[in-house]
Coordinates of C-alpha atoms and ligand atoms in Angstrom, one line a residue:
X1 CA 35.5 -44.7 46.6
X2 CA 32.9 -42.2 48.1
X3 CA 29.4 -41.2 46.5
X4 CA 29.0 -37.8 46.5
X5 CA 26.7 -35.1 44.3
X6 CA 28.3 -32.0 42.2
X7 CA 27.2 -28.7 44.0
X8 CA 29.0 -26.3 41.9
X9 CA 30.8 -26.4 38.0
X10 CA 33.1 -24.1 37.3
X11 CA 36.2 -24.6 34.4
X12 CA 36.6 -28.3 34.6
X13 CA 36.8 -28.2 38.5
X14 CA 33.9 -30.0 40.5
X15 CA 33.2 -29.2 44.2
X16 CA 31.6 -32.5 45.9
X17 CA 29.7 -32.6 48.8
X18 CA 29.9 -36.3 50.3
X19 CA 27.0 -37.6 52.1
X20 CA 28.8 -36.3 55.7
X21 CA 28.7 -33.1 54.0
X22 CA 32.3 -32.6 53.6
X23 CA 33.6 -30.7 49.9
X24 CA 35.9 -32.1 48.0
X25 CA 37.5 -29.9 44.8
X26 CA 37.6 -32.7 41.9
X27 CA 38.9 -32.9 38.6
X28 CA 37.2 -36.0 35.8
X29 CA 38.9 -39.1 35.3
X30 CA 40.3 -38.7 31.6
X31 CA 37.6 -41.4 30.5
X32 CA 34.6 -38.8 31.9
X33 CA 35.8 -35.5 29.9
X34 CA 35.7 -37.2 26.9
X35 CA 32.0 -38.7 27.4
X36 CA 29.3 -36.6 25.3
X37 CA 27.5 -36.3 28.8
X38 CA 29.2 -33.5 30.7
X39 CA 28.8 -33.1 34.6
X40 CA 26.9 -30.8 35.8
X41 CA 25.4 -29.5 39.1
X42 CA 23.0 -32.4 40.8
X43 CA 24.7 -34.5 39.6
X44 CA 25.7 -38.2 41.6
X45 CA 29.2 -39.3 41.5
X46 CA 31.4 -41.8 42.6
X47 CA 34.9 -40.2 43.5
X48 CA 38.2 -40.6 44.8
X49 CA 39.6 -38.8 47.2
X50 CA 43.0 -37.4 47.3
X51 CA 43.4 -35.3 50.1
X52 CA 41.1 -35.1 52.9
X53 CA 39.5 -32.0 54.1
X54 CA 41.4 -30.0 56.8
X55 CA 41.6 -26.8 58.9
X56 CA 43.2 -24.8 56.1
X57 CA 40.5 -26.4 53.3
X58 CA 38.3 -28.6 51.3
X59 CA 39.8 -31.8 50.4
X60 CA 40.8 -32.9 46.9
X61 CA 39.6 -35.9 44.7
X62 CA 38.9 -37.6 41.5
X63 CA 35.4 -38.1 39.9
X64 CA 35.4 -41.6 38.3
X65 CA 32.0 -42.4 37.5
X66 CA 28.3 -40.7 37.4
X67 CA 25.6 -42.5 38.1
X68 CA 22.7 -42.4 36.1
X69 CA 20.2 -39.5 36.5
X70 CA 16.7 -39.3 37.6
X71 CA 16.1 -36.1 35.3
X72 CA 17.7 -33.5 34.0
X73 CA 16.8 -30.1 32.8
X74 CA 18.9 -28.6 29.6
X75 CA 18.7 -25.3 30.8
X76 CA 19.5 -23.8 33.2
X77 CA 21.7 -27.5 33.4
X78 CA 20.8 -29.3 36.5
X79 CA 20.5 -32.6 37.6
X80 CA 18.2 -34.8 39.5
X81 CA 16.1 -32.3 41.1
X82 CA 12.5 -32.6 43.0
X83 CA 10.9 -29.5 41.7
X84 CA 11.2 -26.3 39.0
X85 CA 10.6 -22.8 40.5
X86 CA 9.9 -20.3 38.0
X87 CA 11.0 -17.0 39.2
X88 CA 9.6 -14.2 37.4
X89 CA 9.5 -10.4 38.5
X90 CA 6.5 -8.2 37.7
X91 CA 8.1 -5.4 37.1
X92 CA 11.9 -4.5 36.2
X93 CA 12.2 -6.6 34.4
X94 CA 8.4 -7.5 32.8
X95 CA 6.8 -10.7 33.3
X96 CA 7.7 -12.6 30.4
X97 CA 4.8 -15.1 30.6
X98 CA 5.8 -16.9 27.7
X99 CA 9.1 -17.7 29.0
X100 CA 7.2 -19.1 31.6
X101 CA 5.3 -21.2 30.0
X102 CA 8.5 -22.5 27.8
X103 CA 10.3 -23.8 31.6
X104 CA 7.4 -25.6 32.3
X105 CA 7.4 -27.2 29.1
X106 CA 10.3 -28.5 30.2
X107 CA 9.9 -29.2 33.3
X108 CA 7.0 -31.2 32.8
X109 CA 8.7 -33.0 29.9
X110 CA 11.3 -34.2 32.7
X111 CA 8.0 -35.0 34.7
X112 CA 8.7 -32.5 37.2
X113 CA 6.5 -30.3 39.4
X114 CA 6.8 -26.9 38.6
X115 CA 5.7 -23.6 41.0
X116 CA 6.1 -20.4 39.6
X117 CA 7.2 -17.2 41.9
X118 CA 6.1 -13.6 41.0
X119 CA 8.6 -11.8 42.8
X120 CA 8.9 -8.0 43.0
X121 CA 5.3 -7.5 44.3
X122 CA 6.2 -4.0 45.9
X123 CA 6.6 -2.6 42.4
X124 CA 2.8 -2.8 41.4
X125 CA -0.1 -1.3 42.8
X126 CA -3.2 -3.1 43.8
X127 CA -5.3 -2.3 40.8
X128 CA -2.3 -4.1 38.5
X129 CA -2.7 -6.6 41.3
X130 CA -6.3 -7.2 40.3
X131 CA -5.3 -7.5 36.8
X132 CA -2.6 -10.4 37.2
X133 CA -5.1 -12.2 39.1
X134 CA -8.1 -12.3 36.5
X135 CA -4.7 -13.1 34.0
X136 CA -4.2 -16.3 36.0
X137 CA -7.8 -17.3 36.4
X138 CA -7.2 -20.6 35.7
X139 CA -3.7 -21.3 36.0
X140 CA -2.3 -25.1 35.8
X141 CA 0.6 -24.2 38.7
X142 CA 0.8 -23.1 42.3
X143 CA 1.7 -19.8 42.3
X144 CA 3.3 -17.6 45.4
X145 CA 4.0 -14.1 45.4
X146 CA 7.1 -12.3 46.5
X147 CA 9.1 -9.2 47.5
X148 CA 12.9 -9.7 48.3
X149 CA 12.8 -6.3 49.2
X150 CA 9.3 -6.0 51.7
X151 CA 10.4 -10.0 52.1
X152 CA 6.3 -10.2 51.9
X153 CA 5.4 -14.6 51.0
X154 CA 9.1 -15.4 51.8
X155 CA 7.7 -17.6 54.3
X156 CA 5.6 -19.0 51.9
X157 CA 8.5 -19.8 49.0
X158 CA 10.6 -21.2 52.0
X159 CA 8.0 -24.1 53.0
X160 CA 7.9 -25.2 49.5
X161 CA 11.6 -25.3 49.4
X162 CA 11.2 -27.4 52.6
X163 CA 12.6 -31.3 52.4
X164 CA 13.1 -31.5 49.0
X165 CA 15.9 -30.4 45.9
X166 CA 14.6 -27.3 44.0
X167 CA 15.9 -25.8 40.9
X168 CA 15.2 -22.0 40.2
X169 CA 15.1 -20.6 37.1
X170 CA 14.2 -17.5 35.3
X171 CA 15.6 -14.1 33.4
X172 CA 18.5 -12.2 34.6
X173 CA 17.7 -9.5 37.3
X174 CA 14.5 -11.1 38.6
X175 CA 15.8 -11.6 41.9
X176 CA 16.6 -15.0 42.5
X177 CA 20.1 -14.8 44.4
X178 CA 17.9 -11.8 46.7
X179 CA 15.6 -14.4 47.0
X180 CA 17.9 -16.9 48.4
X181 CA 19.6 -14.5 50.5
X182 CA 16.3 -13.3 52.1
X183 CA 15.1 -16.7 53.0
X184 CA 18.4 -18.3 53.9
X185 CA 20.8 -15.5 55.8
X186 CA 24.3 -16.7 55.0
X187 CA 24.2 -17.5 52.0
X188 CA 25.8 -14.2 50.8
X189 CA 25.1 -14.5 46.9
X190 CA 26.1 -11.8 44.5
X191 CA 23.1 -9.8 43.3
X192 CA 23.2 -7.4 40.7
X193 CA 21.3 -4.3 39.1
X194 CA 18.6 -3.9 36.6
X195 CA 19.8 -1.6 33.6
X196 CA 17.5 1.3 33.4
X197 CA 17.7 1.7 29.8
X198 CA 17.0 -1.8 28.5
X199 CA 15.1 -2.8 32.0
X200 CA 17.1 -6.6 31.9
X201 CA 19.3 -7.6 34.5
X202 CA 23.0 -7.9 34.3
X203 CA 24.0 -11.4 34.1
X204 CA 25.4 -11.6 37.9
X205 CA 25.0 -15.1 38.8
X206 CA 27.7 -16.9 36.5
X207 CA 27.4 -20.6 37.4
X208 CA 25.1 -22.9 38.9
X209 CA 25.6 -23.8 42.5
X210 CA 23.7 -26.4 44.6
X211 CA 23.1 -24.8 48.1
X212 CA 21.6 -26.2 51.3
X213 CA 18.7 -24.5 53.4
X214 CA 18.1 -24.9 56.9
X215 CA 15.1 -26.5 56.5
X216 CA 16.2 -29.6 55.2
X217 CA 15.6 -28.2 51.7
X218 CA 18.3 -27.8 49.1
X219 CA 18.1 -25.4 46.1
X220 CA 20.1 -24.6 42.5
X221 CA 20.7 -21.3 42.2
X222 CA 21.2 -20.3 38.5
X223 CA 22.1 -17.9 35.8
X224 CA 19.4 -16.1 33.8
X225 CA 18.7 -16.5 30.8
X226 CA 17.7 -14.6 28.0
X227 CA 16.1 -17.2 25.5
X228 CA 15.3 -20.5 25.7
X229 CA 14.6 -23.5 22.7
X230 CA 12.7 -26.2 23.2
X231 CA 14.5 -28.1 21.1
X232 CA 14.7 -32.0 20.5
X233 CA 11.0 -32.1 21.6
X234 CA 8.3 -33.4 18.6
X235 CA 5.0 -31.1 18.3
X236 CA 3.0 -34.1 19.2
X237 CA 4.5 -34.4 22.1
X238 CA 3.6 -30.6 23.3
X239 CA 0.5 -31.0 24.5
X240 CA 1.4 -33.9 26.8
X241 CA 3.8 -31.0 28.5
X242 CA 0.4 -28.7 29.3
X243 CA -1.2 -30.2 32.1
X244 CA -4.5 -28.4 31.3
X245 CA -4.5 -30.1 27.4
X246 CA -3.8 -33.3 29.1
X247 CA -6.8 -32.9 30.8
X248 CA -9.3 -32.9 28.0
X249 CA -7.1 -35.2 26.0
X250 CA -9.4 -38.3 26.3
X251 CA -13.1 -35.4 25.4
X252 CA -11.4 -34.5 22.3
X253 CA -12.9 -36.1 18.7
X254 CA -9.6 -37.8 18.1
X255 CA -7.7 -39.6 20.5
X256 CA -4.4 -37.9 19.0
X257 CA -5.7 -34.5 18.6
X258 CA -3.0 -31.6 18.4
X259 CA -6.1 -28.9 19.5
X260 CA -5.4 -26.9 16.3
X261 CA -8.4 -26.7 14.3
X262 CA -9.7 -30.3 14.5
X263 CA -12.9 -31.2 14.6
X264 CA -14.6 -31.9 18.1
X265 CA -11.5 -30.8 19.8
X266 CA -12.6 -30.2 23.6
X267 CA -9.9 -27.4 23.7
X268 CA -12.2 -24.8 22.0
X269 CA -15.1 -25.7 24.4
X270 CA -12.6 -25.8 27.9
X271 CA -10.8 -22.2 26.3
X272 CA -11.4 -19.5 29.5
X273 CA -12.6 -21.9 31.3
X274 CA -10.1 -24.5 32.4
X275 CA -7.7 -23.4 29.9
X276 CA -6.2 -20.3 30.0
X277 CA -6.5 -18.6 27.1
X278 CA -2.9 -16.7 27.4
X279 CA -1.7 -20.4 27.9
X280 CA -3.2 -21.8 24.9
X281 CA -1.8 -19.1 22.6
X282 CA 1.8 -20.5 24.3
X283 CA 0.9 -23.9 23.2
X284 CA -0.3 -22.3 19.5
X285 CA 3.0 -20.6 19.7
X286 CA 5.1 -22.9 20.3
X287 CA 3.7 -25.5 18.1
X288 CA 4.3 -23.1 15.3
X289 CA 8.0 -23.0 16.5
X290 CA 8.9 -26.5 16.7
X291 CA 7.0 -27.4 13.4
X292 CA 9.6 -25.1 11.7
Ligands
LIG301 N1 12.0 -3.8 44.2 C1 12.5 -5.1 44.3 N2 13.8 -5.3 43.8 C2 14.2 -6.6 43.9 C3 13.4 -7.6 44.5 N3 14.2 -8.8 44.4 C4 15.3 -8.4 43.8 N4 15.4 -7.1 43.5 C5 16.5 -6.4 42.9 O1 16.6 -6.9 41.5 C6 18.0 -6.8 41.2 C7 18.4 -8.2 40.6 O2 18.5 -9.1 41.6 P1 19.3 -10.5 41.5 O3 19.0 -11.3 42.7 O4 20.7 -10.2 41.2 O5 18.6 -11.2 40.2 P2 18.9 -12.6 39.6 O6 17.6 -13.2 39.2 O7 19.7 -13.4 40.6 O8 19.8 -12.3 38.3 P3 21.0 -13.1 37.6 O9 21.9 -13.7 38.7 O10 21.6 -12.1 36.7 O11 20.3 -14.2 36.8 C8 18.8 -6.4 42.4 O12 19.0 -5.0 42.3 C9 17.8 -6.6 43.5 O13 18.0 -5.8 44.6 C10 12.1 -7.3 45.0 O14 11.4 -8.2 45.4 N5 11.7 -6.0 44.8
LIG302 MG1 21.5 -14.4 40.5
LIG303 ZN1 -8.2 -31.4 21.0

């Protein structure tokens, strides 16, 4: 038996990478397929191999057994990953920056850092510019700005890659497969078009794959979405999954204060000042939502 981790999930067929690095094409054992937990990319398995890899392919094998998982994030589905990047274009399609907001949620619930990527930068002009800057005055992540196309703060993305498992994740047609291929030539990922008549990007990237970098770094490359629930999380847990409301947490008048309209709540008071207003109308928001 060999450990190895699920880079790529497509139609019951699992490509493992062993720790040498060599792929192996595996089907479940029988027992697995009929677990509630399916396998997913990131995943650690133990496996069996059948055939061995060779000149004229991968080799073959049999996953028998996952071990358990550090963290996991719903969607996009991934596995035991180090960090969340939010990708996010500024233009073409518009910054959704409560989609944001609704990863991190997630992310954070799974205790994991997130860094969000503005990418797209050559389609606004300085002024705008300006403008997203006073919007993210104060903002609870690291931010870096992009452009696939000028390949302006590439660098930048690719150090925080550096050493570590990333997992992107954003809309369709924000540019995370240009991304990729910008900062890791090779790669060779399928991009696709922005519509011009509904602005949102075509759904090109179909499954997740787990792909290495050349600086030690390793990154999930995902499919876009379009909406995401935050499901199967209680509203009083929300606020632990806002960094900026954990802060205050211990000022407010009660110690479990939801920062809705209770008394002595130290949100109002911190509100443009460490806490982003735009930020706490996400929290509002989706407090509403999950207390449907
Ligand atoms: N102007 C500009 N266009 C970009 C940039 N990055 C990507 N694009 C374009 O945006 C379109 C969508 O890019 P993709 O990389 O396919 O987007 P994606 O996020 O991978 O989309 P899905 O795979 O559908 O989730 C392509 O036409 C890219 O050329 C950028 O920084 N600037
Ligand atoms: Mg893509
Ligand atoms: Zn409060």
């Amino acid at each position: 038996m060999q450990q190895g981790k699920v880079i790529k999930a497509v139609g019951g067929f699992f490509t493992v990478r062993n720790q040498a690095g060599s792929e192996y094409l595996c089907r479940a054992r029988g027992s697995l397929k009929k677990s509630k937990q399916a396998l997913i990319v990131g995943d650690e398995v133990l496996f069996k191999p059948l055939n061995e890899p060779s000149g004229d392919g991968g080799g073959e094998g049999v996953i028998e057994k996952v071990l358990p998982r550090a963290n996991f994030l719903p969607r996009p589905p991934v596995a035991n990953v180090d960090q969340v990047v939010v990708v996010m274009s500024l233009k073409k399609p518009d910054c959704d920056w409560q989609m944001i907001s609704r990863v991190a949620v997630l992310a954070e619930r799974e205790y994991l850092p997130v860094l969000v990527c503005f990418n797209k930068t050559d389609l606004i002009s300085s002024a705008e510019m300006d403008q997203l800057h006073d919007l993210i005055e104060p903002y609870p992540y690291p931010i870096v700005f992009t452009s696939a196309l000028s390949g302006n703060g590439t660098d930048d993305l690719k150090n925080r890659l550096a050493g570590c498992c990333s997992a992107l994740a954003g809309p369709s047609g924000v540019g995370k497969s240009t991304l990729l291929n910008y900062i890791q030539p090779g790669l060779s990922l399928q991009t696709g078009t922005v519509s011009e008549k509904i602005g949102r990007g075509r759904h090109t990237t179909r499954q997740a794959a787990l792909l290495p970098l050349d600086n030690g770094g390793s990154v999930v490359d995902t499919p876009g979405f379009t909406r995401l629930d935050l499901k199967n999380l209680a509203p009083e847990q929300l606020a632990g999954c806002f960094p900026e409301l954990e802060a205050i947490r211990s000022r407010c008048g009660f110690r479990d204060c939801l920062h809705l309209n209770e008394p002595n709540c130290a949100a109002r008071v911190e509100l443009g000042q460490t806490i982003n207003p735009m930020r706490f109308e996400h929290y509002q928001f989706f407090m509403q939502e999950l207390s449907q």
